[in-house]
Coordinates of C-alpha atoms in Angstrom, one line a residue:
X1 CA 18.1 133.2 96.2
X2 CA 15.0 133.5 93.8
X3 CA 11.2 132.5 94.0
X4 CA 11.6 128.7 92.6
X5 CA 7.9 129.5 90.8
X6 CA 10.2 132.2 88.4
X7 CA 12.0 128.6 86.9
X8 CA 8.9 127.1 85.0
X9 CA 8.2 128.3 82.1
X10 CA 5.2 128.4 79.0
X11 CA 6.0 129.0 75.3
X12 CA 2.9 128.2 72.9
X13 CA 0.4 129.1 70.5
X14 CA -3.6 128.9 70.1
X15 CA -6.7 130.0 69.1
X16 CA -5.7 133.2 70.5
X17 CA -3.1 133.7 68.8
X18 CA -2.8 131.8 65.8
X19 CA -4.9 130.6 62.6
X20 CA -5.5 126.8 62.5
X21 CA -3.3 126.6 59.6
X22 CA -0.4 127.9 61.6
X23 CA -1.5 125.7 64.7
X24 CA -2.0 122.2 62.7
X25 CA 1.8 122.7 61.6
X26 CA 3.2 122.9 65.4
X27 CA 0.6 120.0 66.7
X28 CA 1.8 116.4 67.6
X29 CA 0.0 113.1 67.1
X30 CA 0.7 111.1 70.3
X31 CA 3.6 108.7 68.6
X32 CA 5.5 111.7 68.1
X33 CA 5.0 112.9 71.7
X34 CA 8.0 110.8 72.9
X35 CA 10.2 112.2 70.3
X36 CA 9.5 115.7 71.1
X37 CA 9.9 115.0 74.9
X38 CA 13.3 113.8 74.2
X39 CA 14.2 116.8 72.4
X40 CA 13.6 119.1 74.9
X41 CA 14.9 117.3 77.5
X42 CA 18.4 117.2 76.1
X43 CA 18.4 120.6 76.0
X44 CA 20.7 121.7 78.6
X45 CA 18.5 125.0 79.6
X46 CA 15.9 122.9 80.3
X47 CA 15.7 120.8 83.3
X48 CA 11.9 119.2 83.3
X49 CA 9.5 119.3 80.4
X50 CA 6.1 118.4 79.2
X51 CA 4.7 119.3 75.9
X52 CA 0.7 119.6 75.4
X53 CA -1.3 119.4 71.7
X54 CA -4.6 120.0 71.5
X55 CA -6.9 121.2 68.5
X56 CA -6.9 125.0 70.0
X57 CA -3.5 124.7 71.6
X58 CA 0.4 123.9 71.5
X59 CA 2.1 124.0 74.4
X60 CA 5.8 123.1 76.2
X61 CA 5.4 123.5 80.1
X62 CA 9.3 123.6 81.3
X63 CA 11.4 124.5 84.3
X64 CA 14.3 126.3 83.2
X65 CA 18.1 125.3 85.0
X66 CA 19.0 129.3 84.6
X67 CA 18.0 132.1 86.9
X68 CA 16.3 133.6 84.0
X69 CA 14.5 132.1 81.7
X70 CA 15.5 133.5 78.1
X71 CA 17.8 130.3 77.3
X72 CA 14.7 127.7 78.0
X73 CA 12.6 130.4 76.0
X74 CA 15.0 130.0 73.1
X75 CA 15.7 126.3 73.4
X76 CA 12.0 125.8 73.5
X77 CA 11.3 128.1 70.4
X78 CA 13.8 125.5 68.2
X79 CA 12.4 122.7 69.5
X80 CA 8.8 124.1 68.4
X81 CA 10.7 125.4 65.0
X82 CA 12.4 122.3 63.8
X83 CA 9.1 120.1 64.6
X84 CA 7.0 122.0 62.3
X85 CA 9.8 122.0 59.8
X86 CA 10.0 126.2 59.4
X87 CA 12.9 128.1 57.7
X88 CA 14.9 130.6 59.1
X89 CA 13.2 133.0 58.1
X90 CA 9.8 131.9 59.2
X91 CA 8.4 135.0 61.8
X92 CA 6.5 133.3 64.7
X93 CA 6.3 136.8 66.4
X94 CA 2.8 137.3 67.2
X95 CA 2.1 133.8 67.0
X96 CA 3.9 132.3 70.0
X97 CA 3.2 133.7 73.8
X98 CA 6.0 133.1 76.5
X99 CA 5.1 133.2 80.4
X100 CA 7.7 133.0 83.6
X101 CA 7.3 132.7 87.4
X102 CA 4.2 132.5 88.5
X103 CA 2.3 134.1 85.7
X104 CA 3.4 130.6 83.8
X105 CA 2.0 128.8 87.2
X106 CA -0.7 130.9 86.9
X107 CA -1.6 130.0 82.8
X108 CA -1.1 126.1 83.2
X109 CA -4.0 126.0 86.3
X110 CA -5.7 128.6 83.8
X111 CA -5.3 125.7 81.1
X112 CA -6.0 123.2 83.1
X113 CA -9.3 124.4 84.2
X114 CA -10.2 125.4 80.8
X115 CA -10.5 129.1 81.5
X116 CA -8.2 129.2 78.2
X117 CA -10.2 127.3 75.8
X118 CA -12.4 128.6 73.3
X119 CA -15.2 127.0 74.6
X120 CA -15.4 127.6 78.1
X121 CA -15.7 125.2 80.4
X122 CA -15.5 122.0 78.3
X123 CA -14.2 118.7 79.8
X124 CA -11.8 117.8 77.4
X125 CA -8.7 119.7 78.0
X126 CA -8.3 118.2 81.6
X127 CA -8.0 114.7 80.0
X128 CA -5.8 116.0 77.2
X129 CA -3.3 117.6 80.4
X130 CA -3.5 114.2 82.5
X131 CA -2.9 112.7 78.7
X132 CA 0.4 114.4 78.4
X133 CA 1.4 114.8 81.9
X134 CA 1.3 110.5 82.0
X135 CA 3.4 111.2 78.7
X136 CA 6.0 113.0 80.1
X137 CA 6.1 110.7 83.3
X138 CA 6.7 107.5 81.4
X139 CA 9.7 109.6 79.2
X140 CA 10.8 110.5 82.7
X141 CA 11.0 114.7 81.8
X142 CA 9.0 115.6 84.5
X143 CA 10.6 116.3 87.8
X144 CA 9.9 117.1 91.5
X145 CA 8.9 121.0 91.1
X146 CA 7.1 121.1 87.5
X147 CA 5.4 117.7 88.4
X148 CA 3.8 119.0 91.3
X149 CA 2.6 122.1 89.7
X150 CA 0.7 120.0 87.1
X151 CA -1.1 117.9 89.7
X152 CA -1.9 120.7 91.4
X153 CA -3.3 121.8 88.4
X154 CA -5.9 118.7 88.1
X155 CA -6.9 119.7 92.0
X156 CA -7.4 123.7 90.2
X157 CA -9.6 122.1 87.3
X158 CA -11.4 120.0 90.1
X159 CA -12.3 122.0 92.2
X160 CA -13.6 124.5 89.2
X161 CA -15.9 121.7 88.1
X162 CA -17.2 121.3 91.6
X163 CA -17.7 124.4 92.6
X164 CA -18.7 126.4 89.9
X165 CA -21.0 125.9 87.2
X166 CA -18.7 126.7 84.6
X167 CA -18.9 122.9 82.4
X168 CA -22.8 123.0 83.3
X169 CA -25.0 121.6 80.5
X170 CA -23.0 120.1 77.2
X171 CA -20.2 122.2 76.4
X172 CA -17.3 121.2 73.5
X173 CA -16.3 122.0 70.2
X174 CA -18.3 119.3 69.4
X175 CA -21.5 120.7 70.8
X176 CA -20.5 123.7 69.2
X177 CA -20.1 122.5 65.7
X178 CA -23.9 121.0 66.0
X179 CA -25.4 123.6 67.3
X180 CA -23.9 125.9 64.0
X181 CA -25.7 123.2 61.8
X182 CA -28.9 123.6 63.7
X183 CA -28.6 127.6 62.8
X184 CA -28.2 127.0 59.3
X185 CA -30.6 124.3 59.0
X186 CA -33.1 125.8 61.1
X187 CA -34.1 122.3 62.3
X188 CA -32.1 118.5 61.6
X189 CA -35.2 116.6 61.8
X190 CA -35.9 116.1 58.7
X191 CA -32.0 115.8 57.7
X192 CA -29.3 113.2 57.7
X193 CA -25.9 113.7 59.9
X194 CA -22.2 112.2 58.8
X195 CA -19.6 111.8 61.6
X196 CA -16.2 111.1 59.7
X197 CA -14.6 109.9 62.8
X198 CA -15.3 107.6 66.1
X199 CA -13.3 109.1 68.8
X200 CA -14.2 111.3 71.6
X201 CA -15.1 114.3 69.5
X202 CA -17.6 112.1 67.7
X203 CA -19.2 110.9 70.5
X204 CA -19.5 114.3 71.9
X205 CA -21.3 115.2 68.4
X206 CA -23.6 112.2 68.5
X207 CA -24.7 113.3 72.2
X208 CA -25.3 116.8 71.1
X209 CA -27.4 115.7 68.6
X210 CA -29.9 113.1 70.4
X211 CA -32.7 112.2 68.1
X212 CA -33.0 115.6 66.5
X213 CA -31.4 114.3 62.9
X214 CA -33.6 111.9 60.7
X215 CA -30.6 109.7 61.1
X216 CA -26.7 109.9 62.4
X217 CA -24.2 107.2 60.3
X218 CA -20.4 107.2 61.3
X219 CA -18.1 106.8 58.9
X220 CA -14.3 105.4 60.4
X221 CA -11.0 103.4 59.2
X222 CA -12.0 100.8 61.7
X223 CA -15.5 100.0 61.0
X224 CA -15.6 98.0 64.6
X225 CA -15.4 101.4 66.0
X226 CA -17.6 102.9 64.2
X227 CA -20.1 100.3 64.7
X228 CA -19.6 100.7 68.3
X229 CA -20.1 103.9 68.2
X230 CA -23.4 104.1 65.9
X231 CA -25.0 101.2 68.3
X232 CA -24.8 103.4 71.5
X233 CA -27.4 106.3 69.5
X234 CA -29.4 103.6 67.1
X235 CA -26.9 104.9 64.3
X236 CA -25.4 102.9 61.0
X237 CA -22.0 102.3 60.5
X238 CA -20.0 102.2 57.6
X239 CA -15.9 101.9 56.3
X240 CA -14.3 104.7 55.4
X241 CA -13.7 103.3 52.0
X242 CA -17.5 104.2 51.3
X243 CA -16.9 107.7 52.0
X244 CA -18.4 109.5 48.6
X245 CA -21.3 107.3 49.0
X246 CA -21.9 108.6 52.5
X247 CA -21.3 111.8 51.4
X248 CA -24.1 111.4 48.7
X249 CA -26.7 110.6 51.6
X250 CA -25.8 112.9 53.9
X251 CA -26.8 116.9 54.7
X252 CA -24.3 117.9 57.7
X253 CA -20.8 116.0 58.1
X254 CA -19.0 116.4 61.5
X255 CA -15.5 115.6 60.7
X256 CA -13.0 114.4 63.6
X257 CA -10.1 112.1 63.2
X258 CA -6.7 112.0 63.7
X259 CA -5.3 111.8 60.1
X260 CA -2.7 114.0 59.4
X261 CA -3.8 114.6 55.5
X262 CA -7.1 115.6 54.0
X263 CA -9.3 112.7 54.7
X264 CA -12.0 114.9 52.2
X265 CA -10.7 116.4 49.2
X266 CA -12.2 118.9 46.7
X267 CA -12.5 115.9 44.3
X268 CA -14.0 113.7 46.4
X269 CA -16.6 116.6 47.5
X270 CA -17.3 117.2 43.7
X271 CA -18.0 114.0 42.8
X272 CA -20.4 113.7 45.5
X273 CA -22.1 116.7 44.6
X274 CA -22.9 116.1 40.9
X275 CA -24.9 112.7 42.4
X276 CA -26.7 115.0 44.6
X277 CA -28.1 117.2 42.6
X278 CA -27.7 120.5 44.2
X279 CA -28.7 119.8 47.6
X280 CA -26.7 121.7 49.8
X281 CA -23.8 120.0 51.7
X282 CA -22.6 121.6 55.0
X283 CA -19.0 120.3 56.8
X284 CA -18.1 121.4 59.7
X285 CA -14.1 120.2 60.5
X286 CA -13.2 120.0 63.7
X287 CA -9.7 118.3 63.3
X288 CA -6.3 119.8 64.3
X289 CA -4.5 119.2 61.6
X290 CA -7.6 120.1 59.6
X291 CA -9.0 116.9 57.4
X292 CA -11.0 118.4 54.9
X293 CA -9.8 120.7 52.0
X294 CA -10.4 124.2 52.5
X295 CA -10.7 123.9 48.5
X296 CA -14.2 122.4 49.0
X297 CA -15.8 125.1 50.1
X298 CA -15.2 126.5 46.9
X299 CA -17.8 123.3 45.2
X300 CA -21.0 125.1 44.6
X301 CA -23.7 124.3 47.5
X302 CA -20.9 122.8 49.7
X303 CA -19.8 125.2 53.0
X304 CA -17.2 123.9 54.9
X305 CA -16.5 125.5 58.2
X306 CA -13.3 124.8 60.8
X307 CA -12.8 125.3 64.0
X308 CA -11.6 128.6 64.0
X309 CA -15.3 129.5 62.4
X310 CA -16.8 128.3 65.6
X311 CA -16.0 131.7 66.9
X312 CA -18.6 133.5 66.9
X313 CA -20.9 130.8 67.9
X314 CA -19.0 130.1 70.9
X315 CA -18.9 133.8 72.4
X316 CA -23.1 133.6 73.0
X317 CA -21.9 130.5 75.2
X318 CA -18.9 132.6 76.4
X319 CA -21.6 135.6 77.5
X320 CA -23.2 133.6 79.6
X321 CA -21.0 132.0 81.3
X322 CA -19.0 134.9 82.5
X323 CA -20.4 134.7 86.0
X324 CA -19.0 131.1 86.7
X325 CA -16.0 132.7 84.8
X326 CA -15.5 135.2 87.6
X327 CA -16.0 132.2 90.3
X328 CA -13.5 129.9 88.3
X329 CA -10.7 132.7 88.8
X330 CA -10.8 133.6 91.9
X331 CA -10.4 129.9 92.5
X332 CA -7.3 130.0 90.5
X333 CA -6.1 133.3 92.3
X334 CA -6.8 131.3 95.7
X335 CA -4.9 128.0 94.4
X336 CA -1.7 130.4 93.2
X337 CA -1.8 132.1 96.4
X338 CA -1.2 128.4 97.7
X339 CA 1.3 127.4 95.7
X340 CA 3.4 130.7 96.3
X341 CA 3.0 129.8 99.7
X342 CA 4.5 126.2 99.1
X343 CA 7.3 127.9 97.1
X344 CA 8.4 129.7 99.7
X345 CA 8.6 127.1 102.1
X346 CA 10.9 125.2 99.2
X347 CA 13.1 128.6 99.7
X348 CA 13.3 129.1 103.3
X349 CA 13.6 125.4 104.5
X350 CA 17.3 125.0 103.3
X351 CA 17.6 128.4 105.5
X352 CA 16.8 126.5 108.2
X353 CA 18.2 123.4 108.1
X354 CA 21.3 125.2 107.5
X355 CA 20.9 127.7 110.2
X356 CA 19.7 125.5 112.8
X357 CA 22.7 123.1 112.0
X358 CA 25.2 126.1 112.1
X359 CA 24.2 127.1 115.5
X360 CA 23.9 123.6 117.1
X361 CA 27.5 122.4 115.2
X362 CA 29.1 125.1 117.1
X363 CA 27.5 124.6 120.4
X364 CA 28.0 120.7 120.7
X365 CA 31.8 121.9 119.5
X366 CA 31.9 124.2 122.7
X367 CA 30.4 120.8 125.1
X368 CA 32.5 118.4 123.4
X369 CA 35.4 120.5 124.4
X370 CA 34.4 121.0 127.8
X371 CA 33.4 117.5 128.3
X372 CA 37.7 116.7 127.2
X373 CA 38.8 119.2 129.6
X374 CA 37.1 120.2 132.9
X375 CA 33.6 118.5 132.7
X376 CA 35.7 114.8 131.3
X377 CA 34.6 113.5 135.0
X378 CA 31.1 113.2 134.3
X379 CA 29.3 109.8 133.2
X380 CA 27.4 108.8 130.7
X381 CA 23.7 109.9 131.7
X382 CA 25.5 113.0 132.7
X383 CA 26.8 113.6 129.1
X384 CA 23.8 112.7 127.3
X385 CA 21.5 115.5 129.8
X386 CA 23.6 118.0 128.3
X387 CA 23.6 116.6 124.7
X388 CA 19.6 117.7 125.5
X389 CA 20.4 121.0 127.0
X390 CA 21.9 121.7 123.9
X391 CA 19.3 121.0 121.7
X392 CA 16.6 122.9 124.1
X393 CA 18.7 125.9 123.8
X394 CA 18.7 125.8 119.9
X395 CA 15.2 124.9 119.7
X396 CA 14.1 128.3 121.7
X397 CA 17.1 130.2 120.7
X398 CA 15.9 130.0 116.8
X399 CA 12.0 129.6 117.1
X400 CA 11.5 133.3 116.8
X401 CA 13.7 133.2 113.4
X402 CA 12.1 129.9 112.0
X403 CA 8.6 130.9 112.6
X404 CA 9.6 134.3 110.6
X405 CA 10.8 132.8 108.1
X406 CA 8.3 130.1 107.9
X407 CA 5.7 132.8 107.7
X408 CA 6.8 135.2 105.4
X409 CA 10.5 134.9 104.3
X410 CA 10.9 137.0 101.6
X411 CA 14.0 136.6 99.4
X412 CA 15.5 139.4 100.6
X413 CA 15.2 138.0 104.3
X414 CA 16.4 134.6 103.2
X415 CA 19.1 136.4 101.8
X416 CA 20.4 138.7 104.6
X417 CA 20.0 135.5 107.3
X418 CA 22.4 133.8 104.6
X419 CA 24.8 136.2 104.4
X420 CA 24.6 137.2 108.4
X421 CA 25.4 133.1 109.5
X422 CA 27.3 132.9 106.4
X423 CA 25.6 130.2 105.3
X424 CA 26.3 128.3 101.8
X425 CA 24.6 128.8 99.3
X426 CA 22.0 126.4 98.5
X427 CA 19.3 126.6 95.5
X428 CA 18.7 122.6 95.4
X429 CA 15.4 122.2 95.6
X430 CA 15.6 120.8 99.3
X431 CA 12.9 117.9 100.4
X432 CA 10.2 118.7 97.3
X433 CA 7.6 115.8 96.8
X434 CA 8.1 113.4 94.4
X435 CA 5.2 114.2 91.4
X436 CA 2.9 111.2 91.3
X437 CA 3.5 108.1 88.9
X438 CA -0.2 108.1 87.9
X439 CA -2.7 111.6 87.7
X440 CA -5.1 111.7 90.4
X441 CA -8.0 109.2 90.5
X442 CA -10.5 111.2 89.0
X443 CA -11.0 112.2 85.7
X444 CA -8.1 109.6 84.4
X445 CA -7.7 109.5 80.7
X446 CA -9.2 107.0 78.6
X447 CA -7.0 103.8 77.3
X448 CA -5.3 104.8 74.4
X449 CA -6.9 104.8 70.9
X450 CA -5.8 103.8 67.4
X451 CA -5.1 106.7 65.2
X452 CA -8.1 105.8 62.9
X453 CA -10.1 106.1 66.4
X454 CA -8.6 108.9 68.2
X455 CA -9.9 112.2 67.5
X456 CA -7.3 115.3 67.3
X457 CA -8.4 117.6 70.4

């Protein structure tokens, strides 16, 4: 018998690990999510699935149908291989990470809570879980045992948010990306902000800047949004068709949709920069895959910066934070030693069904055969006291074993009582809750967006 924690399993890749040109080739735009879970669930190594992409992260959560977990490692790995379309000879070493058991347990609440993102403590990443975790529901590739370690999870992430102070103040990669203009610039007041994009990254930027630009214009595919958008800060709005013009007016562009292509090329960018006459153009890209052309940065007077070159800026905000840091994983640690708990309880509860069902087959065997031969006299009420006898006599005869293994059955324990009542073996996953249909109330995901809306996380 094995720890049931030691079947889920993590492959991925992120910041970490890889260069956003590696990560924009693995990512997924949410149509192709369905797709991909299908993939991986007809894998036969793989018995549950969810996959996770995110503009720092690509990730397949997965509980394994082997005792070990190299053939959901490698049936994960060409999953992740075909999707971003890589030859055989391709090296991903170094680039992807692969976790087991309850280190994997212990990375998806580390996730979840955003102890793993580049910016620590942003908000984001528990929507983008709950995003992919109602994914996965609806494709129906999340079971009993890798559902319920999601959800708990969300509680992880929750209860870092409440009792820490790790998200305090405005913390994302949008914050981030305006606070790197404000270096360069010194001070936006007297300068004019693009945001090529109206989704939740957008937003995020518009916040972070308040009224410190001289103005904030949105540029998006569906002007409605972007009108929406520019209202909620006194912005202007404009179609994405007028994008060179917009680049003409503007000093700092925050750029954050979901297109899959370069939604600003070096031509566009030079064109724009003969009409400005020199004045210095900063980009900062925040979109995963990328959506300006590294190429630009090349344009005199034009810096473009992605969101790997938020770096260095976030690791002041990292510094001090590293107090609620220390708070945020001893949380985990606490919420792992939970789950290892619940685990076992998952191990040792067939144990006992199948114990105490051994020892009270065989003694209603031995009644039933004294109530044929010598006791066969007695009546009904007669019967049925000893039917209760019997179960009395089971119930203290095996509470000193139940509460043992109840309380700290290891697997070698589980083991021996097995093979001492020669029990069957038995490595369903007996009785485990049924993962939720919906994520918790709190913190739900917002209603789907368009892919001119939705900005790439």
């Amino acid at each position: 018998m094995r720890d049931r924690s030691s079947s889920i399993v993590v492959v991925g890749l992120s910041h970490r690990t890889a260069p956003v040109e590696v990560r924009e080739r693995f990512a997924a735009a949410s149509e192709a999510l369905p797709v991909l879970l299908a993939r991986l669930a007809a894998r036969s190594e793989i018995a549950e699935t969810l996959f996770l992409s995110t503009c720092n992260r690509v990730e397949v959560f997965a509980r394994a149908r082997e005792p070990m977990p190299e053939g959901a490692f490698h049936a994960v790995r060409e999953v992740l291989r075909d999707h971003a379309a890589l030859s055989s000879h391709e090296d991903l070493t170094g680039y992807l990470y692969e976790r087991d058991g309850e280190e994997a347990v212990r990375h998806i609440f580390r996730v979840t809570a955003s102890l793993e993102s580049m910016v620590l403590g942003e908000p984001q990443i528990l929507g983008q879980v709950k995003e992919a975790y109602d994914l996965a529901v609806e494709a129906g590739t999340l079971g009993n045992l890798l559902g319920r370690c999601v959800t708990r999870a969300f509680s992880v992430a929750k209860r870092v948010r409440t009792e820490t102070a790790l998200g305090a103040g405005t913390v994302s990669i949008s914050s981030v990306a305006v606070d790197l203009a404000r270096r360069i610039f010194g001070d936006l007041t007297g300068h004019s902000v693009l945001l090529v994009g109206a989704g939740e990254m957008a937003e995020a930027a518009a916040k972070s800047l308040g009224k410190g630009a001289r103005s904030v214009r949105v540029c998006n595919r569906n002007f409605e949004r972007a009108a929406q958008l520019a209202q909620t800060f006194g912005g202007t709005a404009a179609p994405l068709a007028n994008l060179e013009e917009e680049l003409v007016l503007s000093d700092v562009v925050v750029v954050s949709t979901s297109s899959r292509d370069f939604v600003i090329t070096k031509d566009l960018v030079k064109r724009a920069m003969k009409r400005r006459r020199g004045r210095t153009l900063f980009i900062v890209d925040i979109s995963v895959p990328r959506n300006v052309d590294p190429g630009a940065h090349d344009v005199d007077n034009v810096f473009v910066y992605n969101v790997d070159d938020l770096e260095s800026q976030v690791a002041e905000g990292l510094r001090a934070r590293q107090g609620e840091a220390a708070a945020a994983e001893a949380i985990v640690a606490a919420e792992l030693d939970d789950w290892r708990a619940w685990t076992r309880g998952l191990d040792v509860q067939p144990t006992i069904v199948g114990l105490r069902a051994k020892a009270r087959a065989a003694m209603l065997g031995e009644l039933d055969r004294s109530l044929a031969g010598k006791l066969r006299h007695l009546g009904e009420p007669e019967r049925a006291a000893l039917a209760q006898m019997v179960d009395s006599a089971v119930n203290k005869l095996l509470h000193g074993p139940t509460a043992r293994l109840k309380s700290g059955g290891s697997p070698e324990l589980v083991a021996a009582t097995r093979a001492l009542f020669d029990l069957p073996d038995d490595d369903a996953p007996a009785d485990v809750p049924k993962a939720p249909a919906e994520a918790p109330a709190t913190e739900r995901p917002p209603a789907p967006r368009t892919d001119e809306e939705q900005a790439v996380h």
